[in-house]
Short mmCIF file of C-alpha atoms and ligand atoms in Angstrom, two decimals:
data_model
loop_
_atom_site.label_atom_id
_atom_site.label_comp_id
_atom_site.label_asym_id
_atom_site.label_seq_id
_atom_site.Cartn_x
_atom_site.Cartn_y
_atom_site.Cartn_z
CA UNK A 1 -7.61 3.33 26.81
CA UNK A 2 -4.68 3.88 24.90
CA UNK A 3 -3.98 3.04 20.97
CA UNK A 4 -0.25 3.43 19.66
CA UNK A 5 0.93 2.98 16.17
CA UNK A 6 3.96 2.14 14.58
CA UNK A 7 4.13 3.38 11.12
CA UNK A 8 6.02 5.20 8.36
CA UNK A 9 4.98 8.09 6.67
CA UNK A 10 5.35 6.03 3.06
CA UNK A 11 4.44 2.64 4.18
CA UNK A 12 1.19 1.63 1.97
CA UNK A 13 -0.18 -0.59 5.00
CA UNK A 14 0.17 2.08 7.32
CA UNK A 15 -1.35 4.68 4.72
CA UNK A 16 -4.46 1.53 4.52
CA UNK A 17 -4.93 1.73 8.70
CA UNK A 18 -4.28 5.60 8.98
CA UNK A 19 -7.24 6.15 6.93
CA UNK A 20 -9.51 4.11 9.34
CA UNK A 21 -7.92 6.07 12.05
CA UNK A 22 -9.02 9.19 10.53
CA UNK A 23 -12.31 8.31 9.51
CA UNK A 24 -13.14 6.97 12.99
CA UNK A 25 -11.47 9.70 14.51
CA UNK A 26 -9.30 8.10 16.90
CA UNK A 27 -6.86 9.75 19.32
CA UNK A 28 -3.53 7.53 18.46
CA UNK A 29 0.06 7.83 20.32
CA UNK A 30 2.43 7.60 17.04
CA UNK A 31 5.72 5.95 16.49
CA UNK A 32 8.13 6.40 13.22
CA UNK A 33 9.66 3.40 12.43
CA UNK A 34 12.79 4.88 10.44
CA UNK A 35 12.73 1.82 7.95
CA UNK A 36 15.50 2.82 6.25
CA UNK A 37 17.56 2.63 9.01
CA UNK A 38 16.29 -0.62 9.81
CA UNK A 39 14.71 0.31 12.80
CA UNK A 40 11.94 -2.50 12.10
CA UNK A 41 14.19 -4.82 12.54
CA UNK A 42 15.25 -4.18 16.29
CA UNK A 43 14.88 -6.94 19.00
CA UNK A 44 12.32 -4.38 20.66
CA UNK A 45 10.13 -3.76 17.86
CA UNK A 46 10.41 -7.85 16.88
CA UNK A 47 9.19 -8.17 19.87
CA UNK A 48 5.24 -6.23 18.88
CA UNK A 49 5.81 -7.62 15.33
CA UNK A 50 7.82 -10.23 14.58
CA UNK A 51 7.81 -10.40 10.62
CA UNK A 52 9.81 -7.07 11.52
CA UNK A 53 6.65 -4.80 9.15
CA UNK A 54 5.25 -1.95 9.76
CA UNK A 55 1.94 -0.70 10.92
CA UNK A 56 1.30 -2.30 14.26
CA UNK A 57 -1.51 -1.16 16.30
CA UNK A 58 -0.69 -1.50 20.11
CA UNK A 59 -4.60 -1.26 22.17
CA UNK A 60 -3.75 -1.20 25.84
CA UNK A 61 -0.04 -2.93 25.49
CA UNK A 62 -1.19 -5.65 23.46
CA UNK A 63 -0.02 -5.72 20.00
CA UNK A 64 -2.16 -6.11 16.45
CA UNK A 65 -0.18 -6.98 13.63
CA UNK A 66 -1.08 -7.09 9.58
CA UNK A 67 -2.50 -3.89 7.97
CA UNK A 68 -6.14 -5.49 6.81
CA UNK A 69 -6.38 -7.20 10.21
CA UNK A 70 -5.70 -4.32 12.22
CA UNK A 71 -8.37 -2.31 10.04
CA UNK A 72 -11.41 -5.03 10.69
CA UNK A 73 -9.68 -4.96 14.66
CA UNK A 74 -10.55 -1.25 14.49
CA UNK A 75 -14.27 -1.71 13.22
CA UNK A 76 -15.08 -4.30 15.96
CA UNK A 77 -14.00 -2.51 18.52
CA UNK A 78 -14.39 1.41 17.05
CA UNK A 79 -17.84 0.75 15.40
CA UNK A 80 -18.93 4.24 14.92
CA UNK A 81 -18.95 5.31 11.86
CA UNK A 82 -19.41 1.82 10.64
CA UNK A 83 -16.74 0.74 7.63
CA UNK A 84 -18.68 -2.56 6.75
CA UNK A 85 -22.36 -3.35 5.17
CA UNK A 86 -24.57 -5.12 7.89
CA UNK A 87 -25.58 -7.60 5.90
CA UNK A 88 -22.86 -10.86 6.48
CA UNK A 89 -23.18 -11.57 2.68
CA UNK A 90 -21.98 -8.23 1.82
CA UNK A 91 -19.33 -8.21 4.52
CA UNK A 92 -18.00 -11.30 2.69
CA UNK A 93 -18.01 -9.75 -0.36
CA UNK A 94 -16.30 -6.88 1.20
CA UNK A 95 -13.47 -9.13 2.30
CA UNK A 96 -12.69 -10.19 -1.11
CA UNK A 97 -11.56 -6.51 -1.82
CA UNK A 98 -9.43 -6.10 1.75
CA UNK A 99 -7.74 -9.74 1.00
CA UNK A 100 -6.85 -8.40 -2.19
CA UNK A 101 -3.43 -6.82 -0.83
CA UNK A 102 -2.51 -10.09 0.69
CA UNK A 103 -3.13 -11.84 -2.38
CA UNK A 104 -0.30 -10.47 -4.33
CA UNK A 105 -1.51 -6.98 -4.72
CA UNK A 106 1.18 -5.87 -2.21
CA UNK A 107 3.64 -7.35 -3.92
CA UNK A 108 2.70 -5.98 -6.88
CA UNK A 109 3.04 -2.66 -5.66
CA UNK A 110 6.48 -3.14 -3.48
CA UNK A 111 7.34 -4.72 -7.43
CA UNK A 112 6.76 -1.39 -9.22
CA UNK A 113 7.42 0.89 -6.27
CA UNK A 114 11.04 -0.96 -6.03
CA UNK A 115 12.18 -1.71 -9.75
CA UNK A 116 10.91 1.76 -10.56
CA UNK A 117 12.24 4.37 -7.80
CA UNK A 118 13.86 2.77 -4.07
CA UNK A 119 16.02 0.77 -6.35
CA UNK A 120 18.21 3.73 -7.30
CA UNK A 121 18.40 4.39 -3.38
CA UNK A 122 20.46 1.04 -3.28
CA UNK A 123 22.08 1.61 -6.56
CA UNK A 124 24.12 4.70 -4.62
CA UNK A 125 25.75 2.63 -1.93
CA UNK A 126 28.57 0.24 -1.97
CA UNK A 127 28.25 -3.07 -2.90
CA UNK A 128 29.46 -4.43 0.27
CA UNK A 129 26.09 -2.68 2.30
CA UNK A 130 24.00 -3.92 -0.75
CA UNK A 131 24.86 -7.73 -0.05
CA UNK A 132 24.64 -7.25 3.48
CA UNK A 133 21.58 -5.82 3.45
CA UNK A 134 20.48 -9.12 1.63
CA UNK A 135 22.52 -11.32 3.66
CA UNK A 136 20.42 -10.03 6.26
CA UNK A 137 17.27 -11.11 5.01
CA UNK A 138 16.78 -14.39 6.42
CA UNK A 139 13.50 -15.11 4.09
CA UNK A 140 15.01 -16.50 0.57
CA UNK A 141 11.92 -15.93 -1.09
CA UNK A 142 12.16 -12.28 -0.29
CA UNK A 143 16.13 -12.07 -0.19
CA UNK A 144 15.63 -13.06 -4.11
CA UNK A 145 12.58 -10.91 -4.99
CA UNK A 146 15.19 -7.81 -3.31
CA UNK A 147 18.41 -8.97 -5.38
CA UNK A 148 16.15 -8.95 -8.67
CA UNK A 149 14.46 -5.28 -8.33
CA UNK A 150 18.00 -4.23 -7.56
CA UNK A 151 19.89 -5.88 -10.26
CA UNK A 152 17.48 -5.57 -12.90
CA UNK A 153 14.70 -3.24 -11.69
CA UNK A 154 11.77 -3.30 -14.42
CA UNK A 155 14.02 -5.42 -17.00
CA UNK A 156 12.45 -8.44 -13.95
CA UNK A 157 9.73 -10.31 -15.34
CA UNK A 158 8.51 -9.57 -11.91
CA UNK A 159 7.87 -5.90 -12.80
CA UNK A 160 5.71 -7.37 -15.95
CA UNK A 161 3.92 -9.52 -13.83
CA UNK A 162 2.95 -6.73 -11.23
CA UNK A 163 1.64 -4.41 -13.72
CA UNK A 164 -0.27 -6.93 -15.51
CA UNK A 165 -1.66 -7.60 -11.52
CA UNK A 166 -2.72 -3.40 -11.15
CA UNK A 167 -4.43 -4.01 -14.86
CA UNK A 168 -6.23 -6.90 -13.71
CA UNK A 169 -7.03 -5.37 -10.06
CA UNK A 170 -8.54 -2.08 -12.23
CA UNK A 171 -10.41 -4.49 -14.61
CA UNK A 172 -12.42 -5.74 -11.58
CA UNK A 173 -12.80 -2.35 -10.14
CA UNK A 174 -14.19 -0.86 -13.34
CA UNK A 175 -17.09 -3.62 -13.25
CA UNK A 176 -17.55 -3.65 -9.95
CA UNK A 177 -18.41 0.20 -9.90
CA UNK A 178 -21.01 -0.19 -12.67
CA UNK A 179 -24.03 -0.32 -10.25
CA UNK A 180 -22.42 1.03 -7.01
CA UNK A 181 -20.68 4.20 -6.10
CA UNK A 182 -18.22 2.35 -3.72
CA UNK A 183 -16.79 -0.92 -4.25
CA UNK A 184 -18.45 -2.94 -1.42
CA UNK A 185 -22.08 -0.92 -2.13
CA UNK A 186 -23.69 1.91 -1.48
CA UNK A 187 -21.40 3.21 1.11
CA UNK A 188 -17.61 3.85 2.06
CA UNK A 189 -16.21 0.71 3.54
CA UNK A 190 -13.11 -0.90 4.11
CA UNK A 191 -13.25 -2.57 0.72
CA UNK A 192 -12.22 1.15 -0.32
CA UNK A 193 -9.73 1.92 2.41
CA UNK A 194 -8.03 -1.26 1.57
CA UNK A 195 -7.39 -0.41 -2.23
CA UNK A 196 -6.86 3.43 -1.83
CA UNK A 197 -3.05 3.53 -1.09
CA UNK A 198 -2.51 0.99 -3.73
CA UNK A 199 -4.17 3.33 -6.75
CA UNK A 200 -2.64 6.16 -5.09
CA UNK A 201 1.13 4.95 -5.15
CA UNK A 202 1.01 4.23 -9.21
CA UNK A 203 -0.22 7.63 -9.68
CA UNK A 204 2.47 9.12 -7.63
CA UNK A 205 4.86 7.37 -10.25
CA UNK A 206 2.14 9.16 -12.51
CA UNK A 207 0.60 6.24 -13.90
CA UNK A 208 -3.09 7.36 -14.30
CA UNK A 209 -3.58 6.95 -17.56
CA UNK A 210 -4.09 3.06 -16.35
CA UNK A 211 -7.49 4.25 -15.49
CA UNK A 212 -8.08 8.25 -16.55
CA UNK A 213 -7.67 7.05 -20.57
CA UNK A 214 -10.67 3.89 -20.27
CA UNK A 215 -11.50 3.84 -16.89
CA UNK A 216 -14.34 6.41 -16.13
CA UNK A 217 -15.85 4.62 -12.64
CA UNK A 218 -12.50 4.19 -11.16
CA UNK A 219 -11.62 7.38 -12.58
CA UNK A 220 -14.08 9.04 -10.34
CA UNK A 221 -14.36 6.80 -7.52
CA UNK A 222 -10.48 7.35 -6.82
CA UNK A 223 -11.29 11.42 -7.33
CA UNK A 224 -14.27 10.41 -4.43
CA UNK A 225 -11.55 9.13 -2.52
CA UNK A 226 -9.45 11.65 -2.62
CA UNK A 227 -11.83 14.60 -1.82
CA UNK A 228 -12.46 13.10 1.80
CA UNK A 229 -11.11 14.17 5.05
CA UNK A 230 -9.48 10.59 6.09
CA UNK A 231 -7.78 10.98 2.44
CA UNK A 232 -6.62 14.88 3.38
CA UNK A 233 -5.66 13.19 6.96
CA UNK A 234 -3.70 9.96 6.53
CA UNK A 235 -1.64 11.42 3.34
CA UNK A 236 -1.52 14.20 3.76
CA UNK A 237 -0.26 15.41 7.51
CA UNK A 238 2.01 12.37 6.40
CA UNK A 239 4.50 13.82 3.59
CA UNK A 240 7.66 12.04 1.83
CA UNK A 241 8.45 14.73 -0.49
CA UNK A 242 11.80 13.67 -1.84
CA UNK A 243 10.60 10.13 -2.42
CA UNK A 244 7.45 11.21 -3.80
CA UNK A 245 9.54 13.44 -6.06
CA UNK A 246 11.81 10.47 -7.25
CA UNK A 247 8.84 8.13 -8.00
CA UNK A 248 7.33 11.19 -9.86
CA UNK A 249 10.54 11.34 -11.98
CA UNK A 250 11.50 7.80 -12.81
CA UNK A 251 7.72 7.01 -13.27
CA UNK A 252 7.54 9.44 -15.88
CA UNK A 253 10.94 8.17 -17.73
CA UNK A 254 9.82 4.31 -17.12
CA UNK A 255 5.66 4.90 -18.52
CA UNK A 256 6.68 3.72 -21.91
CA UNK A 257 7.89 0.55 -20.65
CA UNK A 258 4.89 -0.13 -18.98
CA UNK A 259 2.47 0.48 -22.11
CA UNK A 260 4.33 -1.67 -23.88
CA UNK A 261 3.89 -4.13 -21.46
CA UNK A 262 0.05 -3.43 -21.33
CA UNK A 263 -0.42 -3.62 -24.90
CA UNK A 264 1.41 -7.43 -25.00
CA UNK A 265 -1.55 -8.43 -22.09
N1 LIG B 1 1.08 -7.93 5.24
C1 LIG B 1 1.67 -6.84 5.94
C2 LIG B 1 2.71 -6.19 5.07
C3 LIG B 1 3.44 -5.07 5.77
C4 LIG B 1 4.58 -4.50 4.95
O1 LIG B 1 5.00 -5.06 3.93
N2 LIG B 1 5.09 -3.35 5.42
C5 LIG B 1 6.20 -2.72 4.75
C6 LIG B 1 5.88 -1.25 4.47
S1 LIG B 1 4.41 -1.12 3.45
C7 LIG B 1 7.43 -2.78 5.65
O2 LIG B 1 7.31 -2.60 6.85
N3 LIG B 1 8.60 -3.03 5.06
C8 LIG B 1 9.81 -3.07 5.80
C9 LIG B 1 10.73 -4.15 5.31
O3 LIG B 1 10.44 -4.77 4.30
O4 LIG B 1 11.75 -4.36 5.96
C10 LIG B 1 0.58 -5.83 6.36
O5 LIG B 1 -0.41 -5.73 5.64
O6 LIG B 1 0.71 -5.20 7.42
#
């Protein structure tokens, strides 16, 4: 039996299926996908995944694409330690926390991630790569979401709208935690995984204060989170110090902007 996976140190969704990895402690065969040189993009890797993304989890040659599938692939097939409730109802309620990404939450977080810090990365090369680069993106959905975090970075309503989605996404996690120390019930489950990289990226552009100033169940569910192994594991044998410095330093000069824009929601 052999399990491969493509990934990036930085890359949320393979951050999200890392931590399953860990937890289930799974003997993987890695490959970096250089993203910034494009690398996901190559006929050979279209050929595992073609939306050209990373993480994809190859089991025996055959491919498994999409971060919150891949993580429910591992489950069913990895059950020990178990990562869902038994009961169906709770595994459905479950799965309205690891659909969460796919329902804009990713987005979201590419949104601040991009306006905020990688922006500046494309800010320092010539205009001629910069319209290539979106010349090359044959989506024009995504080709126009890539030209606005570039041009106008967190002046794009875009940015408002994805930090009005984290306040709304930390809103739901506050009451959900009320009467349960994880968010799917008494016990760790994918429900958690799922969320984890996306609180941890807006406090590495040191947003916290989101939760730490009103917040007290996420506050100490996301401290949980980060005092287990998988958490030690999946980040942290996985650095990207220079990035994580940059969104540490624009974060910090941008966090006005983005109380301003919580106090208007
Ligand atoms: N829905 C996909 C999203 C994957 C995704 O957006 N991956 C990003 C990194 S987090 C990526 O590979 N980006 C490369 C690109 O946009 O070219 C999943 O959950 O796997």
């Amino acid at each position: 039996m052999t399990l491969e996976l493509y990934h990036s140190n930085w890359s949320i969704c393979a951050q999200k299926v890392r931590l399953v990895i860990a937890e289930k402690g799974l003997d993987v065969v890695e490959h970096h996908v250089d993203l910034r040189a494009r690398e996901q993009q190559t006929p050979e890797y279209l050929k595992l995944n073609p939306k050209g993304y990373v993480p994809t989890l190859v089991h025996d040659g055959r491919p498994v694409i999409e971060s919150a599938l891949i993580c429910e692939y591992l489950e069913e097939v990895f059950p020990d330690p178990s990562l869902s409730p038994s009961d169906p109802v709770d595994r459905a309620y479950m799965r309205t926390w690891t659909r969460r990404p796919d329902d804009g939450l990713h987005r979201a977080c590419a949104t601040v991630t991009n306006a905020i810090a990688f922006r500046l990365q494309w800010l320092e090369k010539p205009a001629d790569e910069i319209a290539e680069m979106l010349a090359a993106t044959p989506d024009p959905a995504r080709r126009t979401w890539r030209r606005a975090m570039i041009e106008k970075g967190t002046e794009s309503q875009l940015f408002v709208n994805a930090v009005w989605a984290y306040e709304s996404l930390l809103g739901d996690m506050e009451t959900a935690l009320q009467d349960r120390d994880w968010l799917a019930g008494d016990s760790y489950t994918l429900a958690d995984v799922s969320l984890t990289s996306y609180l941890n990226r807006v406090s590495e552009l040191q947003f916290q204060p989101m939760w730490e100033r009103s917040r007290p169940r996420v506050t100490d569910w996301f401290d949980r989170i980060r005092a287990r192994q998988n958490f030690k594991t999946a980040f942290g044998n996985y650095p990207y110090v220079d990035y994580a410095a940059q969104m540490a330093e624009q974060g910090r000069i941008r966090w006005p902007e983005v109380e301003k824009i919580l106090e208007a929601a």
